[in-house]
XYZ file of C-alpha atoms in Angstrom:
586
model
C 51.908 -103.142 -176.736
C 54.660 -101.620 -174.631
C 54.615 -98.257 -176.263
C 50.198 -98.009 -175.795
C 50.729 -98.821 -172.433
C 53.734 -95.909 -171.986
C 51.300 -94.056 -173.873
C 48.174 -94.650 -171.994
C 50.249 -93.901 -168.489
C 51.929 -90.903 -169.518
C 48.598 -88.979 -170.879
C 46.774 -90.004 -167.327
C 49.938 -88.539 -165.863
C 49.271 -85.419 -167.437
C 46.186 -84.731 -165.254
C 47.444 -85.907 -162.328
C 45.896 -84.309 -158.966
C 49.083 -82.879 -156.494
C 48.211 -84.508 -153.063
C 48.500 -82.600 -150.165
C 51.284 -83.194 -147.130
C 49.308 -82.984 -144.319
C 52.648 -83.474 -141.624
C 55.904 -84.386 -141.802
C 58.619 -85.118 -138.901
C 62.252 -86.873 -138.646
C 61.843 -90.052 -141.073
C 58.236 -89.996 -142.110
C 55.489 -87.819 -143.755
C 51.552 -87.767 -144.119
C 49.751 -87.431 -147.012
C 46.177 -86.673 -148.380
C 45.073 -88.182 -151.539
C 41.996 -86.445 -153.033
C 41.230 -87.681 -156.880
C 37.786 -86.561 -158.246
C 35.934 -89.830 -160.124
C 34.930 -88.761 -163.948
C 34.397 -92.672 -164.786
C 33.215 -95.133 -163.749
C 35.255 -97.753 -162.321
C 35.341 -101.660 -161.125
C 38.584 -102.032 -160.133
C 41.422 -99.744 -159.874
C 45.083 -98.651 -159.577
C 46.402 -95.175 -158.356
C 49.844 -94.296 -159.240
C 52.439 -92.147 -156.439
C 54.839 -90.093 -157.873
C 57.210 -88.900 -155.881
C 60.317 -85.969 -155.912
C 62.448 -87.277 -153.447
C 62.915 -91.480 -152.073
C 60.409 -92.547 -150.023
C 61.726 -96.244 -148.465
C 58.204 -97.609 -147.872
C 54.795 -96.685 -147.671
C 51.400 -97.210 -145.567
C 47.971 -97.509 -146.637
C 44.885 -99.032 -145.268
C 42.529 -99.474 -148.392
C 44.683 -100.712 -150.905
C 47.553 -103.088 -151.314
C 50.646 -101.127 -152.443
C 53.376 -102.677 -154.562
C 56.814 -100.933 -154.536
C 57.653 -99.363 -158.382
C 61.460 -97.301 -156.946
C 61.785 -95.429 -154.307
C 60.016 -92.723 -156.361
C 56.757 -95.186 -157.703
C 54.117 -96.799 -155.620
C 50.724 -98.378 -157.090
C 47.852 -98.853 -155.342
C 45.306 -101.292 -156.234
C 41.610 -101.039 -154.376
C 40.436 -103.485 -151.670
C 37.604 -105.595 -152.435
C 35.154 -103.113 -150.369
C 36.055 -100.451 -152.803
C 36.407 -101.340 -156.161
C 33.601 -99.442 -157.166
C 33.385 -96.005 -157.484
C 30.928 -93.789 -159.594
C 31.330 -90.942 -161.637
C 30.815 -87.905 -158.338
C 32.778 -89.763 -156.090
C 35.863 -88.432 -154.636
C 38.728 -91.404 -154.367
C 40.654 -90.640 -150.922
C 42.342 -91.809 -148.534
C 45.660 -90.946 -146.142
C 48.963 -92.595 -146.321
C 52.536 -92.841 -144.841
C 55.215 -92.609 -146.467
C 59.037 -93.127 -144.508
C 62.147 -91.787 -145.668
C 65.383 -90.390 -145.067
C 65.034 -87.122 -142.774
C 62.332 -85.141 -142.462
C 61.242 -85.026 -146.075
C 57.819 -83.784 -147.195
C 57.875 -84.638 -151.139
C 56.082 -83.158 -153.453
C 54.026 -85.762 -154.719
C 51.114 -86.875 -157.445
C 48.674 -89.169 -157.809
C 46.811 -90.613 -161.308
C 44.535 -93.525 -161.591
C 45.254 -95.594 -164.837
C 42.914 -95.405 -167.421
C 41.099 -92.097 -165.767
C 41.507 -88.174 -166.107
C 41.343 -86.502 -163.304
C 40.712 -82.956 -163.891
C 43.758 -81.539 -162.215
C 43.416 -80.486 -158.406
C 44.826 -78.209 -155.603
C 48.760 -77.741 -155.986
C 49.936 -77.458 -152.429
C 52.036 -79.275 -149.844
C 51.224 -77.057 -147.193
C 49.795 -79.074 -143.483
C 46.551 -78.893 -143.524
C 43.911 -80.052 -140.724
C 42.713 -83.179 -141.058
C 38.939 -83.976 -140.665
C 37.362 -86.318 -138.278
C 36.865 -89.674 -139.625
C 33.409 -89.933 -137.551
C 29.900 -88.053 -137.780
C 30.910 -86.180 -134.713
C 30.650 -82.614 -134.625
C 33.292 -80.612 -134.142
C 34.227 -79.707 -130.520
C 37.434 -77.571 -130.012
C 38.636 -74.645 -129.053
C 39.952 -75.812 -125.758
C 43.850 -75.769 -125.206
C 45.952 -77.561 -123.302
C 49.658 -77.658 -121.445
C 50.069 -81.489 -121.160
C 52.710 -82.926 -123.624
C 49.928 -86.650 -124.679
C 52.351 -87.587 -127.355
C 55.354 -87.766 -125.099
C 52.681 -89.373 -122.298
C 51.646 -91.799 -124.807
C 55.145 -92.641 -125.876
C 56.115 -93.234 -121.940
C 53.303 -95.977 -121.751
C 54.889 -97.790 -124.320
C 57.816 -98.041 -122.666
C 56.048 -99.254 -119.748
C 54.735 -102.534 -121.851
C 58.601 -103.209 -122.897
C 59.565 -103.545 -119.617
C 56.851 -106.097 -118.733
C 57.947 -107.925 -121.446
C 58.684 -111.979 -120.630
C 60.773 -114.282 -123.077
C 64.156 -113.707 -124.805
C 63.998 -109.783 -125.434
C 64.901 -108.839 -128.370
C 68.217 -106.723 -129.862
C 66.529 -103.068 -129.913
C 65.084 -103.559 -125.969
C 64.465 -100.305 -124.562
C 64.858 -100.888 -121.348
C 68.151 -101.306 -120.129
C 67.677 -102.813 -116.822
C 65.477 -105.583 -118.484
C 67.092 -109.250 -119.747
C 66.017 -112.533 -121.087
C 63.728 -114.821 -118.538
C 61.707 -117.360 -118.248
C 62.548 -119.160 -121.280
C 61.555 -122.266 -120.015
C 58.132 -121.606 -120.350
C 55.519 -123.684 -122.278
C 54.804 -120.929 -123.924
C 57.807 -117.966 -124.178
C 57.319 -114.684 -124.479
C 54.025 -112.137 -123.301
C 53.771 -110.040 -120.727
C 54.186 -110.182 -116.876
C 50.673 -109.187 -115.537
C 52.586 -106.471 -112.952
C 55.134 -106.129 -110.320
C 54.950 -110.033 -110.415
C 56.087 -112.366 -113.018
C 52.811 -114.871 -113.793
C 51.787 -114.284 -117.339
C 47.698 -114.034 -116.750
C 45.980 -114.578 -119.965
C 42.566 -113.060 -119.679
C 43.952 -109.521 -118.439
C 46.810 -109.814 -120.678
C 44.078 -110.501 -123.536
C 41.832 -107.249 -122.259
C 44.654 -105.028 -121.991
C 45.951 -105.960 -125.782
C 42.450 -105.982 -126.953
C 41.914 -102.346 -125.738
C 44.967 -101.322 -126.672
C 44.575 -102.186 -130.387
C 41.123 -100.922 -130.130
C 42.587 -97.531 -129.831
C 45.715 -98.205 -132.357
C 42.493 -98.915 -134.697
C 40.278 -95.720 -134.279
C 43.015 -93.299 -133.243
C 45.831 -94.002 -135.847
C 46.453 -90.660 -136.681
C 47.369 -90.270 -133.032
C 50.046 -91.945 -132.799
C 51.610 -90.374 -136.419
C 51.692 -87.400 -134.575
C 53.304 -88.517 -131.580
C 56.060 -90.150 -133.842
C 55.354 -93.017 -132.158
C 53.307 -95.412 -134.556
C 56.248 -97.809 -135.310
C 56.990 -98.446 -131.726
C 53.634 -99.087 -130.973
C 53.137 -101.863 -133.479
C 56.719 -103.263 -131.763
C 54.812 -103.227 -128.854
C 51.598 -104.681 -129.237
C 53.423 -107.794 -131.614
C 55.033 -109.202 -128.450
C 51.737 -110.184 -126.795
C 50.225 -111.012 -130.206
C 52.883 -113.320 -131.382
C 52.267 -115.042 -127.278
C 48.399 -116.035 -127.734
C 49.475 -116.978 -131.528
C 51.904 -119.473 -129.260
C 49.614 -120.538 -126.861
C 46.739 -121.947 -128.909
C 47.157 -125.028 -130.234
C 43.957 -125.336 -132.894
C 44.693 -129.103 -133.549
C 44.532 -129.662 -129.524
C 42.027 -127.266 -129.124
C 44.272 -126.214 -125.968
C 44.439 -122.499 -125.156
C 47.472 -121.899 -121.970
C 45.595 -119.279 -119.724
C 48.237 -119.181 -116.869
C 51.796 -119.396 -116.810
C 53.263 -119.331 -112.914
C 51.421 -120.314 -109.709
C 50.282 -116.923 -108.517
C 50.976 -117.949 -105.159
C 54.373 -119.137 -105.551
C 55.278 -116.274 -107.524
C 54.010 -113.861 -104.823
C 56.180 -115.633 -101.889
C 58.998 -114.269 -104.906
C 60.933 -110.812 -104.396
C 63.017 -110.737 -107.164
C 64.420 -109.879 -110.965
C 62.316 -112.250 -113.387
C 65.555 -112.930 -114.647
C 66.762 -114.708 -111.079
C 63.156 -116.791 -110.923
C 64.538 -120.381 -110.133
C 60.717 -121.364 -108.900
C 58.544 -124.207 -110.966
C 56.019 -122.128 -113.361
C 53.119 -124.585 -114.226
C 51.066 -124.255 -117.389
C 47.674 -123.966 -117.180
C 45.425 -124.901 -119.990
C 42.108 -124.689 -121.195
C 40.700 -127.917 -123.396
C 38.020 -130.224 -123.873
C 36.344 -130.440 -120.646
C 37.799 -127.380 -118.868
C 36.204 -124.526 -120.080
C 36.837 -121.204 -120.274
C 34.553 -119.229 -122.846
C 35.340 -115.950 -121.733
C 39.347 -115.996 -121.606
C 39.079 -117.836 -125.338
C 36.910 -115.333 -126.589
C 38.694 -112.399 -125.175
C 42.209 -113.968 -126.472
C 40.193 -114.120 -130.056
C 39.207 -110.578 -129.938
C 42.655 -109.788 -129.591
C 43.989 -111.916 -132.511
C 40.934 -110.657 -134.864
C 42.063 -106.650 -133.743
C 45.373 -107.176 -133.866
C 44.522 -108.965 -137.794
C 42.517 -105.354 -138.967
C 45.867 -103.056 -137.347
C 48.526 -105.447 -139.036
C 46.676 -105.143 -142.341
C 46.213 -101.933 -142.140
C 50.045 -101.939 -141.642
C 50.580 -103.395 -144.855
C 51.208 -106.664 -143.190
C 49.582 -108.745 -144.729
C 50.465 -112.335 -144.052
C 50.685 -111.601 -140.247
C 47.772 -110.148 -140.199
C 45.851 -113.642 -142.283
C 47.923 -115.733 -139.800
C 46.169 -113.285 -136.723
C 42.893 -113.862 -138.122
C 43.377 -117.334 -139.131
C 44.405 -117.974 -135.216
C 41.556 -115.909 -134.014
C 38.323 -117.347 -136.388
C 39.489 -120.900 -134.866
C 39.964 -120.092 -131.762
C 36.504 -118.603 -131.351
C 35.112 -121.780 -132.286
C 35.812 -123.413 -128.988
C 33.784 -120.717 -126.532
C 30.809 -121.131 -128.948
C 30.242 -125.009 -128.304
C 32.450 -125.220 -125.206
C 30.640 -122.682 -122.681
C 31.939 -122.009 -119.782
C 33.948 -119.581 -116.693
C 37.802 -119.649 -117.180
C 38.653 -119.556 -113.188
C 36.132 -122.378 -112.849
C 38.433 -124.479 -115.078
C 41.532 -122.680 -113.781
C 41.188 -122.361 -109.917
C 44.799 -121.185 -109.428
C 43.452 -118.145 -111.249
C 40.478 -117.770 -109.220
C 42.600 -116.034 -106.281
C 43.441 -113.059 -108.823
C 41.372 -112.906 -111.698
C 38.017 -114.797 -111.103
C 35.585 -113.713 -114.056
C 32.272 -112.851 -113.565
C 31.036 -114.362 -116.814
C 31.525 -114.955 -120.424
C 28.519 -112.907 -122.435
C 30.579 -109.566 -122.495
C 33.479 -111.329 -123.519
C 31.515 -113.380 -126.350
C 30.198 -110.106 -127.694
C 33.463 -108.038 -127.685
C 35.404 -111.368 -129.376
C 32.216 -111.592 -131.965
C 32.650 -107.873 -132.536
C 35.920 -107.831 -133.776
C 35.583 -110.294 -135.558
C 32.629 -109.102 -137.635
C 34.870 -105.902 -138.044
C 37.609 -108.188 -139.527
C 35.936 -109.817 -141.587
C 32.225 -108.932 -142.271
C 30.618 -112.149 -141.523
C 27.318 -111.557 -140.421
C 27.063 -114.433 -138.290
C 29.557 -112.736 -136.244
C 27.455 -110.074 -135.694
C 24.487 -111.917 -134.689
C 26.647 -113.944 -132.228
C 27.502 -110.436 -130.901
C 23.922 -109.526 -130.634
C 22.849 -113.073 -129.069
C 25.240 -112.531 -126.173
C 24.395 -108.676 -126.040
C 23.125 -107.303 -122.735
C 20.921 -104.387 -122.049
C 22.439 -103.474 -118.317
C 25.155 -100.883 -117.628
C 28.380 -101.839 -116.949
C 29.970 -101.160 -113.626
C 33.087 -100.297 -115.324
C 35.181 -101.215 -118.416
C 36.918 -103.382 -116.897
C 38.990 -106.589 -118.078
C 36.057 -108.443 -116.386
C 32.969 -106.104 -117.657
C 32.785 -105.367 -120.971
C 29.288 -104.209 -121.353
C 29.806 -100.990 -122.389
C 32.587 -101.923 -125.141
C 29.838 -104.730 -126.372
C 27.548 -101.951 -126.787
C 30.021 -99.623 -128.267
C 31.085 -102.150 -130.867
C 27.553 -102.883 -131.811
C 26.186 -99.041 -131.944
C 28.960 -98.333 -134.282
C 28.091 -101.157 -136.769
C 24.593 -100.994 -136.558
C 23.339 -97.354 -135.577
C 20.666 -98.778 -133.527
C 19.624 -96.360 -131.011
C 18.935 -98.666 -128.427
C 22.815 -99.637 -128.265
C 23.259 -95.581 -127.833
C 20.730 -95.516 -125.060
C 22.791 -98.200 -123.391
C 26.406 -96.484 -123.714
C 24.613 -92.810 -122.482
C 23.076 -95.038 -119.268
C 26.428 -96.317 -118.020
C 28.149 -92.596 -118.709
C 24.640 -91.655 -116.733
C 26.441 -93.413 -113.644
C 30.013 -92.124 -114.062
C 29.963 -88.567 -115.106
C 28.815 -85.968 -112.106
C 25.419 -86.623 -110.625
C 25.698 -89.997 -111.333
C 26.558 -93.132 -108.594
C 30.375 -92.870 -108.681
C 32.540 -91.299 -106.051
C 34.709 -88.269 -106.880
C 37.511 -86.815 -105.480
C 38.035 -83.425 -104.121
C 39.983 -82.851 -107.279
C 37.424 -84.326 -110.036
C 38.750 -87.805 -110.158
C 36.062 -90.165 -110.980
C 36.766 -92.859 -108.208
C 35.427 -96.390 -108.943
C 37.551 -98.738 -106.339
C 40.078 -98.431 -104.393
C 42.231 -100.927 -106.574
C 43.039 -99.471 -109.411
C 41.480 -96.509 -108.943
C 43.414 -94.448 -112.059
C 42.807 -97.805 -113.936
C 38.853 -97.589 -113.918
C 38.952 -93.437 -114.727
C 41.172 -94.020 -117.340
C 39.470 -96.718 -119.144
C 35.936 -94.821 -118.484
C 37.933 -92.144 -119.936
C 38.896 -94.150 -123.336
C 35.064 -95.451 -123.651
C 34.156 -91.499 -123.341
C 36.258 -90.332 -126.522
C 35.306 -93.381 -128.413
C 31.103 -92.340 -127.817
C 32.489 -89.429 -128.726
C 33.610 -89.933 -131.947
C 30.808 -91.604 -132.606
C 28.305 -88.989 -132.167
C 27.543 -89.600 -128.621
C 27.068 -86.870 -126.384
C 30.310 -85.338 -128.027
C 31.252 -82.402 -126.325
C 30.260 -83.500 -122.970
C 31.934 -86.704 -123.328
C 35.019 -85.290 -124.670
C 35.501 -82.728 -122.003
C 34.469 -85.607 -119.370
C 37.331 -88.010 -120.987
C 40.153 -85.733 -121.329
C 39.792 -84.110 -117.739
C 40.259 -87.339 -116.081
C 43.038 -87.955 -118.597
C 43.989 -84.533 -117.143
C 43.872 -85.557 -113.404
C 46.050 -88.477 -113.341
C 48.818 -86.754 -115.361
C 49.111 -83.999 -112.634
C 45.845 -82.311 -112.347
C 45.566 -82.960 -108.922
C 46.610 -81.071 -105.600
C 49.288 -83.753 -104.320
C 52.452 -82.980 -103.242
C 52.028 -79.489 -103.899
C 49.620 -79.897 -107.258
C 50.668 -80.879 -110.606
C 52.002 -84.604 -109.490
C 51.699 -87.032 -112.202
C 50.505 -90.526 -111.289
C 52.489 -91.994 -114.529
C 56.054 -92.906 -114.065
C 58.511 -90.256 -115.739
C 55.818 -87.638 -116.652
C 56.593 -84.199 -115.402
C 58.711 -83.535 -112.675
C 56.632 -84.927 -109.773
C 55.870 -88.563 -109.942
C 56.037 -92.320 -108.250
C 58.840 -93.094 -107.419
C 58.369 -96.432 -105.762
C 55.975 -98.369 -107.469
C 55.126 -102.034 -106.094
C 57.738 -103.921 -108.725
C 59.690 -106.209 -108.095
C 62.080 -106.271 -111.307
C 62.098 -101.727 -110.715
C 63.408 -102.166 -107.456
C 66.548 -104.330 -107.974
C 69.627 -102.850 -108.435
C 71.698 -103.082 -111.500
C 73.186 -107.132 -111.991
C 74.582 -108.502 -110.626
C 73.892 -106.762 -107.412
C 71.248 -109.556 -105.294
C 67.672 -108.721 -105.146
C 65.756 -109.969 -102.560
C 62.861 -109.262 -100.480
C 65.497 -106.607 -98.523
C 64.136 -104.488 -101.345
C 60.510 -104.216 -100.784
C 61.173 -102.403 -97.336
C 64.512 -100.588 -98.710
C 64.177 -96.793 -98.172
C 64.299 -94.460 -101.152
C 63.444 -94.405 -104.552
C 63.358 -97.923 -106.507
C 66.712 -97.772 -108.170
C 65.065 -98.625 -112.101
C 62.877 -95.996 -112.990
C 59.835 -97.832 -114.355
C 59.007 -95.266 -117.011
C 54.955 -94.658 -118.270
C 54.049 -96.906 -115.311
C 50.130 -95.838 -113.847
C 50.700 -96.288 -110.470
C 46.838 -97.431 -108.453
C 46.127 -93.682 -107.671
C 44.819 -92.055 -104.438
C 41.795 -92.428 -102.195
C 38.830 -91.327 -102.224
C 39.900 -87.939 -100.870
C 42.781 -87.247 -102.796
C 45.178 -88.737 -100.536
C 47.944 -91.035 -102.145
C 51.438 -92.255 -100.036
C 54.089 -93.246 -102.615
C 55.049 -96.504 -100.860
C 56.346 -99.700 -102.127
C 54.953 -101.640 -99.645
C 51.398 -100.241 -100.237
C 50.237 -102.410 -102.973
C 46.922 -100.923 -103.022
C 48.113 -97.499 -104.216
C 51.400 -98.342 -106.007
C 50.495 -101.495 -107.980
C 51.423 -101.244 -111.636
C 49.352 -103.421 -114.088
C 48.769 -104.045 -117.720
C 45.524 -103.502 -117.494
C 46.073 -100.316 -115.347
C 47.478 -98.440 -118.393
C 45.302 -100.103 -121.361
C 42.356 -97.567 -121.729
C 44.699 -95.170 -120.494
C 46.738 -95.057 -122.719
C 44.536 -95.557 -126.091
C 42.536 -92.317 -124.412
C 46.180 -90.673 -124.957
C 45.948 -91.498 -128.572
C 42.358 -90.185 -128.501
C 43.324 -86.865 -127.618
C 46.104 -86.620 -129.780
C 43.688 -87.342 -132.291
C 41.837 -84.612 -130.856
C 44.886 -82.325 -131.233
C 45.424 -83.663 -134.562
C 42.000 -83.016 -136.021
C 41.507 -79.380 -134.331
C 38.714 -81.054 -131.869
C 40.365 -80.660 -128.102
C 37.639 -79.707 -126.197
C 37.162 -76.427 -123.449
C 37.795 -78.687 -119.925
C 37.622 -77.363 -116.076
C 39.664 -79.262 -113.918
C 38.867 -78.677 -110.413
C 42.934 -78.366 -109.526
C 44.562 -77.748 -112.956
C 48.271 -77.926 -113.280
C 49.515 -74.338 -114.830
C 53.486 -75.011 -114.846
């Protein structure tokens, strides 16, 4: 039996196909596997051969078991154990190593010949994984990897809870870890941990760790990112309590809290819990914090892990349980949150949380749910209190239905030129004057998504990358070419409203002497989108000026997942022509 089996795997060997390296950088690599299907097959396992030792592999459909650092075999998901004689088995993986290696590498499947195939481990462009057509030819001077990378770095240093050993952020320590429930993220220059916009902004930002993958491979930042987006994961996993049916919402009296100038690490004020339950609904915060658990289940499986992933999805399937019998407005229940994050209603929320969690698992009733709470109106913005156009997004892209289409093109009807928003001398669409960058750059995310999915693509594409464009310097102030995010460029805030980024090093005091102390905030709060200008352009970098200067999660959610987008772009040979009114040439 042992010598068949040798037998049967070295002749499939034989005709192994040579899969192509698409990139390679310092620890990590890209590859392309392409295996023609000349049998039929129920069921089966590819074989990775590799010349030099790869430490670990990624691969999104199929479950890899480690053979040596030179052997990996992949066996099919259940959505693809079939394929027919015609097909073409494929699919991209990672692979990490040891320096920048780019191995030359084969694939088999057991049992199967496979006719040989192209012997090269030249890069190669990568197609679009969407029916889009193909919209490049533009180029561009703006570093979006190193952008993208920045952001993250903002989301460390919001981070709440005992830190842990590889903390980027050097001016950052251990606080509140008397919470009832450690960890998350503080919502901004404050410290209360708000759970519905902490739930948007993770929700969005796995929605574009989920479609724009690639993205982040070629800003070498894909590991960090999944460090990133666990901390607020592992916080809702924390604050539901399925045999309680208790979801915390709210962590810190806003209003307390704001009468605080301060390091989160000095907080000595009471920080009640806030909780939603049996009688004090809150269908739109639960759902939301579902959606989040049920995306952050698909990008942790498609990580390879596995058991966090079942433990997201586990979380998220119960939790959803509660909005569907339990209706009813979080800040209604909650009235402390009322003062800063009053919802609007639950139906967009109930759709997005359905959504994802049809795309997690394929139950159908999740999809009807989605449709039930569906509505045909156009958003006002993506927002983490509208959600419209992500509802209709979600359901276009699962269903083709062109009346979900008609829907996305109507609210892009209002927000690209000619429509009903505001813009600024220099192209920025303006929504609001709070959060002015945050609105253009989550219209901007919604953009590149339509446009990947056939919507309007070169228009939208164009649309979504020049606001992109505008907030990272595409704009006339101080000069032109002043970047409204932290640390990008050479022009930039310098004194965003934070509390935490203006305190000098420990253990100098921090009090409210620094809110009106001149000069630049003495901790850099790097990848930070500051609130942006007016409506004419005009912007004051001014601690004091909240409206301007505020810093938010939510402010650089879409944002930055439309920085993956166009790195995608980059990636797949897509960026589009663009025309900023007041481009940035240095």
């Amino acid at each position: 039996m042992l010598v068949a089996a040798w037998l049967l795997v070295m002749l499939t060997a034989a005709s192994a196909v040579n899969v192509i390296i698409q990139n390679h950088w310092a620890g990590g690599f890209q590859g392309q596997v392409d295996i023609p299907v000349t049998s039929e097959l129920h069921g089966w396992r590819v074989h990775l051969t590799f010349d030099q030792d790869v430490s670990s592999i990624e691969v999104w459909v199929a479950d890899a078991q480690k053979v040596s650092d030179r052997e990996y075999i992949l066996s099919n998901k259940d959505f693809n154990a079939d394929q027919h004689v015609g097909d073409t088995l494929s699919f991209t993986f990672l692979g990490h190593g040891t320096g920048d290696i780019a191995p030359h590498t084969e694939a088999f499947v057991e049992g199967m010949g496979t006719g040989g195939g192209t012997v090269t481990n030249e890069p190669v462009t990568v197609p679009p994984r969407t029916n889009a057509p193909s919209s490049g030819g533009g180029t561009s001077n703006k570093n979006y990897g190193d952008a993208l990378g920045k952001s993250i770095l903002f989301y460390d240093a919001q981070g709440s809870g005992r830190l842990p050993a590889n903390n980027p952020i050097p001016w950052r320590g251990d606080s509140a870890l008397g919470d009832c429930v450690v960890g998350g993220w503080y919502d901004a220059g404050d410290h209360v941990k708000f759970g519905f916009p902490m739930a948007s902004s993770t929700t969005l930002l796995l929605w574009g760790l989920i479609r724009f993958k690639d993205g982040y491979v070629r800003a070498n930042q894909l590991d960090m990112m999944y460090d990133m987006i666990k901390w607020p994961l592992d916080y809702f996993l924390n604050a539901w309590n399925p045999q309680t049916r208790q979801l915390v919402v709210q962590v810190g009296d806003g209003n307390a809290d704001h009468a605080f100038w301060g390091r989160p690490e000095d907080m000595t004020m009471e920080r009640p819990c806030f909780r939603l339950e049996p009688g004090k609904p809150g269908s739109d915060a639960a759902a939301e914090t579902a959606a989040s658990l049920a995306a952050g289940s698909i990008a942790f499986k498609d990580k390879g892990d596995t058991a966090y992933a079942a433990q997201l999805l586990t979380a998220a399937e119960v939790c959803t349980r509660s909005p569907r019998t339990n209706r009813g407005i979080y800040s209604q229940s909650i009235p402390n949150a009322a003062n800063f994050y009053g919802s609007s209603g639950d139906k967009d929320e109930m759709c997005v949380g359905a959504m994802w969690l049809y795309k997690a698992t394929r139950n159908n009733q999740y999809l009807e749910d989605a449709k039930a709470n569906h509505e045909n109106a156009w958003g006002w913005a993506l927002a983490w209190d509208d959600k419209k156009v992500a509802c209709q997004l979600l359901l276009f892209e699962e269903t083709n239905d062109a009346a979900y289409r008609t829907e996305v093109e109507g609210f892009f009807q209002g927000w690209l030129p000619g429509g009903s928003i505001t813009y600024t001398p220099c192209g920025l669409a303006w929504r609001d004057k709070w959060g002015a960058n945050r609105y253009a750059g989550n219209a901007a995310f919604a953009a590149l998504v339509a446009a990947e999915d056939g919507i309007q693509t070169a228009r939208y594409r164009s649309w979504g990358v020049e606001q992109i464009n505008y907030i990272l310097g595409d704009n006339h102030h101080d000069g032109g070419c002043f970047s409204f995010q932290i640390g990008f460029g050479t022009k930039y805030p310098r004194n965003p409203h934070h509390r935490a980024a203006s305190c000098p090093d420990r253990p100098a005091p921090c009090s409210h002497e620094q809110l009106d102390a001149p000069g630049p905030s003495p901790q850099l709060l790097v990848g930070a989108i500051v609130g942006g200008p007016d409506a004419q352009d005009n912007y004051v970098d001014d601690r004091k000026d909240y409206v301007l200067n505020e810093v938010a999660t939510d402010y650089n959610s879409g944002f930055h997942s439309a920085l993956a987008a166009i790195v995608h772009l980059q990636v797949t040979d897509n960026f589009p022509q663009t025309n900023n009114r007041c481009a940035c040439n240095q």
